[in-house]
Amino acid sequence: MAYEPVIGLEIHAQLLTKSKIFCSCSTLFGAEPNSHTCAICMGMPGVLPVLNRTVVEYTIKMALATNCAINESCNFARKNYFYPDLPKGYQISQYAQPLSEHGYVDIEQNEGRKRIGITRIHMEEDAGKMIHDEHMPSSYIDLNRTGVPLIEIVSEPDMRSSEEASAYLKRLHEILVYLEICDGNMEEGSFRCDANVSIRPRGENAFGTRTELKNMNSFRNVQRALDYEIKRQQYILESGQAVIQETRLWDDSQGVTLSMRGKEEAHDYRYFPDPDLVPIVIDESWVAEVRKNLPELPLEKRERFMRDYQLPSYDAGVLTSSRVLADYFENVANLSGKPKAASNWVMGDILRFLNEEKREIKECPILPQSLAEMIQLIENGTISGKMAKDIIEEMYRTGKPPKTVIEEKGMVQITDEAALAKTIAGVLAANTAQVEQYRGGKEKLFGYFVGQVMKATKGKANPQLINDLLKKMLTAS
Amino acid sequence: MELHQLTIHELQKLIRSKEVNSSEIVKSVFKRIDAVEGSVHAYITLMKEHAFEEAAKADRCIREGNIRALTGIPVALKDIVCTKGFLTTCGSRILHNFIPPYDATVVDKLKEAGAVFTGKTNMDEFAMGSSTETSYFGITKNPWALDRIPGGSSGGSAAAVAADECIASIGSDTGGSIRQPAALCGVVGMKPTYGRVSRYGLIAFASSLDQIGPFTKDVEDCAIMMNVIAGHDPRESTSVPLDVPDYTAFLSRGIDSFKVGIPKEYFIEGIDPEITEAMRGAMKAIEGLGATCVEISLPHTEYCLAVYYIIAPAEASSNLARYDGVKYGFRADDCKGLLDMYKKTRSAGFGAEVKRRIMIGTYALSSGYYDAYYKKASQVRALIKRDFEEAWKHCDVILTPTTPTPAFKIGEKMDDPLQMYLSDIFTISTNLAGIPGISVPCGFTRQGLPIGAQFLAGHFEEGKLIQIGAAFEKHANAKQRRPNL
Ligand SMILES: [Zn+2]
């Protein structure tokens, strides 16, 4: 029987605010345990939360970028459960009245564009972290992360393959990073993904029993875990058994999903509106203000690059994968007036250099104006494309502009016809035997002469000019 | 008269005229504490050494002419407000060793005004109770009759003022926890409007009902205390950013034009006849002062207790989840793993009444019951609020008894939670509606037990309560009598 997977994703993204959601502690990652804590985020008796307005603004941004409707009034609810990394014994989240609902994003698939529904986007606080020491009978708690603002983005169960899930995940990641509201770092946990997966016979409308997958901390693992889980469920159904509704953890080293202990986790979170916080009223003017400052989103940018710069879809996709890279390319394209050349150099050499050193485009030593200048030098024949390959490497190494590199290396292309003719005359005079043979019909020797001229000019001569002059002088006699 | 017997405003006069200084007042108060605390047990923690240091500082301020609203005045704090560096137990074993790293806003404000703290007063565990009998730290006695309860949950704060073990004190009121003990101990107690006094640093019982307020020996002192503690606090989201009037300006305004509403639903069967009699006397007195009494109706009164005993425990069940033995406070020994630690710590750390309310609240919020209990209660709460809004169309303030009976005997209601809950029957609606209320002494029973009259007003109209309270207490002459300790 042919089965169809049904996948929905729950994404948690840490927001890039300077301070936590309900206190003024720093949100910086990687500090000494418990150094970014105060009475409020440690859940001391008697403390009260005060909402960081930037969290609301960032969430509105994401809601607008994903076509969600923003509720005029929303509130916070308490999600009650016991765990040592949750100092208050409840997480402040949103439940019955989230900030936004009913959105969507489009993903590109081979079959074309597909729309994935977004159920809701809401704000909440992150929990702390348990640190277990194998050699000690006790565990430790780091509350630095407690109260770091999160948004949870819940999708509709609209995805039908791990590829679609992966494309959706990448799309959301891209948008969050574009909006500069999340750094998107999956290893550090600032972008996390849980998945709900079930399968059903193709053509069937009812959903099958779903499992929830956790602990997939890279794009690759999300896809691997989904593929594994789909196969696992298929095997269960095909062997006449039933899928159990449960939470399963992805085990990266074994490449399998494992049941989170045997016990059924039937949590009753006893949500109720948090009486310590007042409803958040988001009026139209606030939304309009945020909308006004919204940057161009990846999909719009991609379409504009294809239209305005005549780039192929692939190039536009690569160049708009990050906002900084897109800006870099646009600068080079506009300064040089040669978008296709700019695209080739950026996608080719620049990205290769950066990838080799695992650096980001924002750390690129070559300024956009330098690269644009180099492209112009090729265009006006000052240097050859071949020379440019060496020059750009030197530019990347030293950060110097192309003219300086060319001067220092004496790499200017010889375009002076008279000077080149003189050199060619010298080469022909030194190779009289070969000249005879060439003139006698051995035309293959033409390449030999080009090589000799190149050698004599240390590769600086314009190849086209060499060809032209050689032909003329060899046939002249 | 001894210094500890005086009011804030009487002591202030003596301080201003340099007749006495703070050290002398504090000395007098601690002498009194030494004499009567053994029989009253109003305090969990005394801050004697600290108080004398602060008194010496206050005396320097007095010498320099820098005299603020409470400079040098000994004030006691209910052990539910956090005091930096001083034990804050909330009357519970689970916080028996908790020393907060910060001061509550109300503590900041009192310090700023120059108050000298005498100590932390006894209370029902986590403010859950009406008799101060559920405290982990022993029972507080009513200074007027040592075999009786002082009321609760702020029983220690009320008893401390009544027994002259401080000049004024701070309490908290979630369903009557200031007004009921004030009435039973014969002192003035005010629950301000929800949002008027900051809750920051007040250990939460039921967040949407809790409010801090003062206990004082008279209404003038109440106005002075309110001037100090009221006001917007950016650290609390539910704090209201409204200007605070000078409450002392209301003291001598009189109540000529006042219409005083008498809710018919509050004069029910089961009220002690002596209380009914005292209320009749109060109405007469009020009319004698030029006001008119009008009958009003608060039709949803009968639901108040039920609504309260869903909402308050529901919020409490969540507020008290943080006491898990992980970070601070009591942790049970010999725990086998996390779940065992939670169970043992919370079983042994909380008393019976607290556990009862955690269970009620957990039940009311659980899935499948939420709509029938918490949600329904919230809807009825809105109706109770509306009752009052309707009432203000017909009157300026409302008069009710503060309690249905005078102070009962220690142990009398401990085995019957429902009877205990009924002692807050007249005070609970105020918290549900978020309005302010004051209890003012209104005479004594034949046995010599204090009776309280409760006045209620609209949101942020504490001034009206000061106004009628001040006029009324002159009539009641309660200050003529003192407990015989
Ligand atoms: Zn903090």
JSON list of N, CA and C and ligand atoms in Angstrom, two decimals, chain A residues 20 22-26 36-42 143 146, ligand 1:
[
{"chain": "A", "resi": 20, "resn": "LYS", "atom": "N", "xyz": [15.87, 40.00, 28.68]},
{"chain": "A", "resi": 20, "resn": "LYS", "atom": "CA", "xyz": [14.91, 38.91, 28.73]},
{"chain": "A", "resi": 20, "resn": "LYS", "atom": "C", "xyz": [13.47, 39.44, 28.61]},
{"chain": "A", "resi": 22, "resn": "PHE", "atom": "N", "xyz": [10.81, 39.19, 30.65]},
{"chain": "A", "resi": 22, "resn": "PHE", "atom": "CA", "xyz": [10.09, 39.76, 31.80]},
{"chain": "A", "resi": 22, "resn": "PHE", "atom": "C", "xyz": [11.00, 40.39, 32.85]},
{"chain": "A", "resi": 23, "resn": "CYS", "atom": "N", "xyz": [12.31, 40.50, 32.55]},
{"chain": "A", "resi": 23, "resn": "CYS", "atom": "CA", "xyz": [13.22, 41.18, 33.48]},
{"chain": "A", "resi": 23, "resn": "CYS", "atom": "C", "xyz": [14.32, 41.81, 32.65]},
{"chain": "A", "resi": 24, "resn": "SER", "atom": "N", "xyz": [15.26, 42.49, 33.30]},
{"chain": "A", "resi": 24, "resn": "SER", "atom": "CA", "xyz": [16.25, 43.22, 32.51]},
{"chain": "A", "resi": 24, "resn": "SER", "atom": "C", "xyz": [17.56, 42.46, 32.34]},
{"chain": "A", "resi": 25, "resn": "CYS", "atom": "N", "xyz": [17.59, 41.18, 32.68]},
{"chain": "A", "resi": 25, "resn": "CYS", "atom": "CA", "xyz": [18.82, 40.39, 32.51]},
{"chain": "A", "resi": 25, "resn": "CYS", "atom": "C", "xyz": [19.20, 40.26, 31.04]},
{"chain": "A", "resi": 26, "resn": "SER", "atom": "N", "xyz": [20.50, 40.12, 30.81]},
{"chain": "A", "resi": 26, "resn": "SER", "atom": "CA", "xyz": [21.01, 39.96, 29.45]},
{"chain": "A", "resi": 26, "resn": "SER", "atom": "C", "xyz": [20.63, 38.60, 28.87]},
{"chain": "A", "resi": 36, "resn": "HIS", "atom": "N", "xyz": [23.59, 35.48, 34.36]},
{"chain": "A", "resi": 36, "resn": "HIS", "atom": "CA", "xyz": [22.57, 36.37, 33.81]},
{"chain": "A", "resi": 36, "resn": "HIS", "atom": "C", "xyz": [21.21, 36.06, 34.43]},
{"chain": "A", "resi": 37, "resn": "THR", "atom": "N", "xyz": [21.14, 36.25, 35.74]},
{"chain": "A", "resi": 37, "resn": "THR", "atom": "CA", "xyz": [19.90, 35.94, 36.45]},
{"chain": "A", "resi": 37, "resn": "THR", "atom": "C", "xyz": [19.61, 37.03, 37.47]},
{"chain": "A", "resi": 38, "resn": "CYS", "atom": "N", "xyz": [18.35, 37.13, 37.85]},
{"chain": "A", "resi": 38, "resn": "CYS", "atom": "CA", "xyz": [17.96, 38.05, 38.91]},
{"chain": "A", "resi": 38, "resn": "CYS", "atom": "C", "xyz": [16.81, 37.40, 39.67]},
{"chain": "A", "resi": 39, "resn": "ALA", "atom": "N", "xyz": [16.30, 38.11, 40.69]},
{"chain": "A", "resi": 39, "resn": "ALA", "atom": "CA", "xyz": [15.22, 37.55, 41.50]},
{"chain": "A", "resi": 39, "resn": "ALA", "atom": "C", "xyz": [14.03, 37.17, 40.62]},
{"chain": "A", "resi": 40, "resn": "ILE", "atom": "N", "xyz": [13.78, 37.95, 39.56]},
{"chain": "A", "resi": 40, "resn": "ILE", "atom": "CA", "xyz": [12.60, 37.71, 38.73]},
{"chain": "A", "resi": 40, "resn": "ILE", "atom": "C", "xyz": [12.75, 36.43, 37.92]},
{"chain": "A", "resi": 41, "resn": "CYS", "atom": "N", "xyz": [13.84, 36.31, 37.16]},
{"chain": "A", "resi": 41, "resn": "CYS", "atom": "CA", "xyz": [13.95, 35.12, 36.31]},
{"chain": "A", "resi": 41, "resn": "CYS", "atom": "C", "xyz": [14.32, 33.87, 37.12]},
{"chain": "A", "resi": 42, "resn": "MET", "atom": "N", "xyz": [14.74, 34.06, 38.37]},
{"chain": "A", "resi": 42, "resn": "MET", "atom": "CA", "xyz": [15.00, 32.90, 39.23]},
{"chain": "A", "resi": 42, "resn": "MET", "atom": "C", "xyz": [13.74, 32.46, 39.95]},
{"chain": "A", "resi": 143, "resn": "LEU", "atom": "N", "xyz": [20.30, 28.93, 34.98]},
{"chain": "A", "resi": 143, "resn": "LEU", "atom": "CA", "xyz": [19.09, 29.69, 34.67]},
{"chain": "A", "resi": 143, "resn": "LEU", "atom": "C", "xyz": [19.35, 30.89, 33.75]},
{"chain": "A", "resi": 146, "resn": "THR", "atom": "N", "xyz": [16.67, 31.06, 31.21]},
{"chain": "A", "resi": 146, "resn": "THR", "atom": "CA", "xyz": [15.32, 31.25, 31.73]},
{"chain": "A", "resi": 146, "resn": "THR", "atom": "C", "xyz": [14.83, 32.66, 31.45]},
{"chain": "C", "resi": 1, "resn": "ZN", "atom": "ZN", "xyz": [16.42, 38.24, 35.30]}
]
